[in-house]
Amino acid sequence: MKTQLLRPTSKVLSEFRKLLTVTLFLFLFTTFAVHESFAQLTTSTVKGQVKSSSGETLPGATVVMAHIPTGALYGTTTNSSGVYNLANMNPGGPYTLTISFVGYNKFEKTNLFLTLGQTLQLNAELAESSEELSEVLVIAGVSGVFDGNTTGSKTTVSNEQIATIPSISRGISDMARLTPQAKINSYGGLEIAGQNSKYNSFTIDGAVQNDVFGLASSGTNGGQIGINPMSMDIIDQITISLSPYDVTQSGFAGAGIDAVTKSGTNTFKGTAYYYL
């Protein structure tokens, strides 16, 4: 008895190609969505509007932010509405903002500091260069509770607070206690909003530092032998987010704790400490 091998018809091949295309598209979309949902806070943003002294918007104005300790420059130009936006900037500072436009006096604002995960709203008003400039009106400030970029309950710990707050363990728990909902349990774990410490998400510069195996009561790497996953001397800022209404943050039931390291300077320096 002979066995005959049947060849698929053109209709079957066409249906198979369609199914393969749809499956590949769904796979790529799912991968992208998962990747985006676990993004963490590592940068800051500066935005604002540039106008003339008569209230006219200045499109095409040059905006430059200079990071003084390293000399790094972030630049852009204003759009047709005179609005500029500088994203993905390193938190901290100090920064110097310079805005220039043909026919107008240059605007400069010094000693600016950026907060992790927040937006500095800085508008500027430029006077014509033919006028005698005695003062430049600057409207600047970081919005607080009603900031449009704040998507839930959040506590930010600045570099100054990290350097001055008394610390027993020199770890993240001492800093996170600035959050009213935080509590240190009997095992040294950080419980936020009543959730187990293992349900927190902890990242440094976007890299996960959780105890992914769930063996340490502290919920962080090194917790089993009583050490911290990093030295507080390298941390610049910390944010503790409890309920961010933001699709780019997920993977936790307690709090999302995001820390960024110091960017360094062009001057050699170091720190030392001891226990007594």
PDB file of N, CA and C in Angstrom, residues 103-146:
ATOM      1  N   GLY A 103      18.374  89.684  19.141  1.00  0.00           N
ATOM      2  CA  GLY A 103      17.716  90.954  19.401  1.00  0.00           C
ATOM      3  C   GLY A 103      17.270  91.138  20.838  1.00  0.00           C
ATOM      4  N   TYR A 104      17.550  90.157  21.676  1.00  0.00           N
ATOM      5  CA  TYR A 104      17.133  90.219  23.075  1.00  0.00           C
ATOM      6  C   TYR A 104      18.316  89.942  23.987  1.00  0.00           C
ATOM      7  N   ASN A 105      18.229  90.469  25.193  1.00  0.00           N
ATOM      8  CA  ASN A 105      19.279  90.228  26.165  1.00  0.00           C
ATOM      9  C   ASN A 105      19.252  88.778  26.630  1.00  0.00           C
ATOM     10  N   LYS A 106      20.414  88.229  26.868  1.00  0.00           N
ATOM     11  CA  LYS A 106      20.521  86.837  27.321  1.00  0.00           C
ATOM     12  C   LYS A 106      19.991  86.704  28.747  1.00  0.00           C
ATOM     13  N   PHE A 107      19.246  85.623  28.978  1.00  0.00           N
ATOM     14  CA  PHE A 107      18.715  85.340  30.315  1.00  0.00           C
ATOM     15  C   PHE A 107      19.530  84.217  30.947  1.00  0.00           C
ATOM     16  N   GLU A 108      19.849  84.380  32.234  1.00  0.00           N
ATOM     17  CA  GLU A 108      20.625  83.356  32.925  1.00  0.00           C
ATOM     18  C   GLU A 108      20.090  83.170  34.339  1.00  0.00           C
ATOM     19  N   LYS A 109      19.933  81.904  34.713  1.00  0.00           N
ATOM     20  CA  LYS A 109      19.466  81.542  36.056  1.00  0.00           C
ATOM     21  C   LYS A 109      20.415  80.495  36.605  1.00  0.00           C
ATOM     22  N   THR A 110      20.990  80.765  37.782  1.00  0.00           N
ATOM     23  CA  THR A 110      22.006  79.870  38.347  1.00  0.00           C
ATOM     24  C   THR A 110      21.476  79.149  39.580  1.00  0.00           C
ATOM     25  N   ASN A 111      22.282  78.191  40.030  1.00  0.00           N
ATOM     26  CA  ASN A 111      22.010  77.452  41.273  1.00  0.00           C
ATOM     27  C   ASN A 111      20.656  76.746  41.248  1.00  0.00           C
ATOM     28  N   LEU A 112      20.385  76.038  40.164  1.00  0.00           N
ATOM     29  CA  LEU A 112      19.144  75.272  40.029  1.00  0.00           C
ATOM     30  C   LEU A 112      19.404  73.818  40.398  1.00  0.00           C
ATOM     31  N   PHE A 113      18.462  73.212  41.113  1.00  0.00           N
ATOM     32  CA  PHE A 113      18.571  71.814  41.507  1.00  0.00           C
ATOM     33  C   PHE A 113      17.332  71.071  41.037  1.00  0.00           C
ATOM     34  N   LEU A 114      17.522  69.876  40.467  1.00  0.00           N
ATOM     35  CA  LEU A 114      16.425  69.080  39.926  1.00  0.00           C
ATOM     36  C   LEU A 114      16.088  67.938  40.871  1.00  0.00           C
ATOM     37  N   THR A 115      14.805  67.669  40.992  1.00  0.00           N
ATOM     38  CA  THR A 115      14.313  66.608  41.866  1.00  0.00           C
ATOM     39  C   THR A 115      13.980  65.372  41.044  1.00  0.00           C
ATOM     40  N   LEU A 116      14.365  64.226  41.549  1.00  0.00           N
ATOM     41  CA  LEU A 116      14.151  62.958  40.854  1.00  0.00           C
ATOM     42  C   LEU A 116      12.680  62.740  40.545  1.00  0.00           C
ATOM     43  N   GLY A 117      12.378  62.475  39.270  1.00  0.00           N
ATOM     44  CA  GLY A 117      11.028  62.143  38.845  1.00  0.00           C
ATOM     45  C   GLY A 117      10.069  63.303  38.772  1.00  0.00           C
ATOM     46  N   GLN A 118      10.541  64.538  38.974  1.00  0.00           N
ATOM     47  CA  GLN A 118       9.660  65.693  38.928  1.00  0.00           C
ATOM     48  C   GLN A 118      10.097  66.669  37.845  1.00  0.00           C
ATOM     49  N   THR A 119       9.209  67.633  37.554  1.00  0.00           N
ATOM     50  CA  THR A 119       9.452  68.606  36.495  1.00  0.00           C
ATOM     51  C   THR A 119       9.640  69.997  37.082  1.00  0.00           C
ATOM     52  N   LEU A 120      10.721  70.648  36.715  1.00  0.00           N
ATOM     53  CA  LEU A 120      10.961  72.033  37.130  1.00  0.00           C
ATOM     54  C   LEU A 120      10.340  72.951  36.085  1.00  0.00           C
ATOM     55  N   GLN A 121       9.338  73.726  36.487  1.00  0.00           N
ATOM     56  CA  GLN A 121       8.668  74.664  35.587  1.00  0.00           C
ATOM     57  C   GLN A 121       9.363  76.008  35.688  1.00  0.00           C
ATOM     58  N   LEU A 122      10.023  76.420  34.614  1.00  0.00           N
ATOM     59  CA  LEU A 122      10.811  77.647  34.645  1.00  0.00           C
ATOM     60  C   LEU A 122      10.516  78.482  33.405  1.00  0.00           C
ATOM     61  N   ASN A 123       9.716  79.537  33.588  1.00  0.00           N
ATOM     62  CA  ASN A 123       9.400  80.457  32.501  1.00  0.00           C
ATOM     63  C   ASN A 123      10.353  81.645  32.546  1.00  0.00           C
ATOM     64  N   ALA A 124      10.580  82.268  31.393  1.00  0.00           N
ATOM     65  CA  ALA A 124      11.509  83.398  31.328  1.00  0.00           C
ATOM     66  C   ALA A 124      10.931  84.500  30.465  1.00  0.00           C
ATOM     67  N   GLU A 125      11.244  85.726  30.830  1.00  0.00           N
ATOM     68  CA  GLU A 125      10.813  86.902  30.081  1.00  0.00           C
ATOM     69  C   GLU A 125      12.054  87.684  29.676  1.00  0.00           C
ATOM     70  N   LEU A 126      12.255  87.847  28.372  1.00  0.00           N
ATOM     71  CA  LEU A 126      13.442  88.509  27.851  1.00  0.00           C
ATOM     72  C   LEU A 126      13.105  89.922  27.392  1.00  0.00           C
ATOM     73  N   ALA A 127      14.000  90.858  27.667  1.00  0.00           N
ATOM     74  CA  ALA A 127      13.838  92.242  27.238  1.00  0.00           C
ATOM     75  C   ALA A 127      14.673  92.484  25.984  1.00  0.00           C
ATOM     76  N   GLU A 128      14.222  93.408  25.142  1.00  0.00           N
ATOM     77  CA  GLU A 128      14.954  93.730  23.927  1.00  0.00           C
ATOM     78  C   GLU A 128      16.310  94.334  24.286  1.00  0.00           C
ATOM     79  N   SER A 129      17.301  94.013  23.480  1.00  0.00           N
ATOM     80  CA  SER A 129      18.668  94.441  23.786  1.00  0.00           C
ATOM     81  C   SER A 129      18.860  95.938  23.651  1.00  0.00           C
ATOM     82  N   SER A 130      17.969  96.617  22.935  1.00  0.00           N
ATOM     83  CA  SER A 130      18.101  98.065  22.764  1.00  0.00           C
ATOM     84  C   SER A 130      17.686  98.808  24.023  1.00  0.00           C
ATOM     85  N   GLU A 131      16.985  98.119  24.945  1.00  0.00           N
ATOM     86  CA  GLU A 131      16.543  98.745  26.175  1.00  0.00           C
ATOM     87  C   GLU A 131      17.597  98.563  27.271  1.00  0.00           C
ATOM     88  N   GLU A 132      17.570  99.437  28.234  1.00  0.00           N
ATOM     89  CA  GLU A 132      18.459  99.312  29.370  1.00  0.00           C
ATOM     90  C   GLU A 132      17.881  98.269  30.324  1.00  0.00           C
ATOM     91  N   LEU A 133      18.579  97.187  30.498  1.00  0.00           N
ATOM     92  CA  LEU A 133      18.073  96.069  31.292  1.00  0.00           C
ATOM     93  C   LEU A 133      18.586  96.173  32.723  1.00  0.00           C
ATOM     94  N   SER A 134      17.678  96.438  33.644  1.00  0.00           N
ATOM     95  CA  SER A 134      18.051  96.516  35.055  1.00  0.00           C
ATOM     96  C   SER A 134      17.613  95.277  35.821  1.00  0.00           C
ATOM     97  N   GLU A 135      16.579  94.624  35.335  1.00  0.00           N
ATOM     98  CA  GLU A 135      16.063  93.464  36.041  1.00  0.00           C
ATOM     99  C   GLU A 135      15.313  92.570  35.065  1.00  0.00           C
ATOM    100  N   VAL A 136      15.434  91.273  35.232  1.00  0.00           N
ATOM    101  CA  VAL A 136      14.711  90.303  34.410  1.00  0.00           C
ATOM    102  C   VAL A 136      13.712  89.591  35.298  1.00  0.00           C
ATOM    103  N   LEU A 137      12.450  89.585  34.877  1.00  0.00           N
ATOM    104  CA  LEU A 137      11.408  88.918  35.646  1.00  0.00           C
ATOM    105  C   LEU A 137      11.442  87.429  35.367  1.00  0.00           C
ATOM    106  N   VAL A 138      11.587  86.642  36.425  1.00  0.00           N
ATOM    107  CA  VAL A 138      11.650  85.187  36.299  1.00  0.00           C
ATOM    108  C   VAL A 138      10.550  84.572  37.147  1.00  0.00           C
ATOM    109  N   ILE A 139       9.763  83.707  36.540  1.00  0.00           N
ATOM    110  CA  ILE A 139       8.741  82.970  37.273  1.00  0.00           C
ATOM    111  C   ILE A 139       9.180  81.522  37.282  1.00  0.00           C
ATOM    112  N   ALA A 140       9.588  81.021  38.428  1.00  0.00           N
ATOM    113  CA  ALA A 140      10.143  79.676  38.502  1.00  0.00           C
ATOM    114  C   ALA A 140       9.676  78.990  39.761  1.00  0.00           C
ATOM    115  N   GLY A 141       9.754  77.667  39.723  1.00  0.00           N
ATOM    116  CA  GLY A 141       9.395  76.901  40.918  1.00  0.00           C
ATOM    117  C   GLY A 141       8.997  75.499  40.547  1.00  0.00           C
ATOM    118  N   VAL A 142       9.086  74.613  41.505  1.00  0.00           N
ATOM    119  CA  VAL A 142       8.669  73.233  41.317  1.00  0.00           C
ATOM    120  C   VAL A 142       7.301  73.074  41.946  1.00  0.00           C
ATOM    121  N   SER A 143       6.349  72.609  41.170  1.00  0.00           N
ATOM    122  CA  SER A 143       5.010  72.415  41.694  1.00  0.00           C
ATOM    123  C   SER A 143       5.019  71.322  42.740  1.00  0.00           C
ATOM    124  N   GLY A 144       4.141  71.426  43.694  1.00  0.00           N
ATOM    125  CA  GLY A 144       4.095  70.457  44.780  1.00  0.00           C
ATOM    126  C   GLY A 144       3.028  69.417  44.578  1.00  0.00           C
ATOM    127  N   VAL A 145       2.021  69.431  45.478  1.00  0.00           N
ATOM    128  CA  VAL A 145       1.002  68.398  45.472  1.00  0.00           C
ATOM    129  C   VAL A 145       0.212  68.399  44.174  1.00  0.00           C
ATOM    130  N   PHE A 146      -0.004  69.583  43.589  1.00  0.00           N
ATOM    131  CA  PHE A 146      -0.840  69.689  42.408  1.00  0.00           C
ATOM    132  C   PHE A 146      -0.030  69.711  41.120  1.00  0.00           C
TER     133      PHE A 146
END
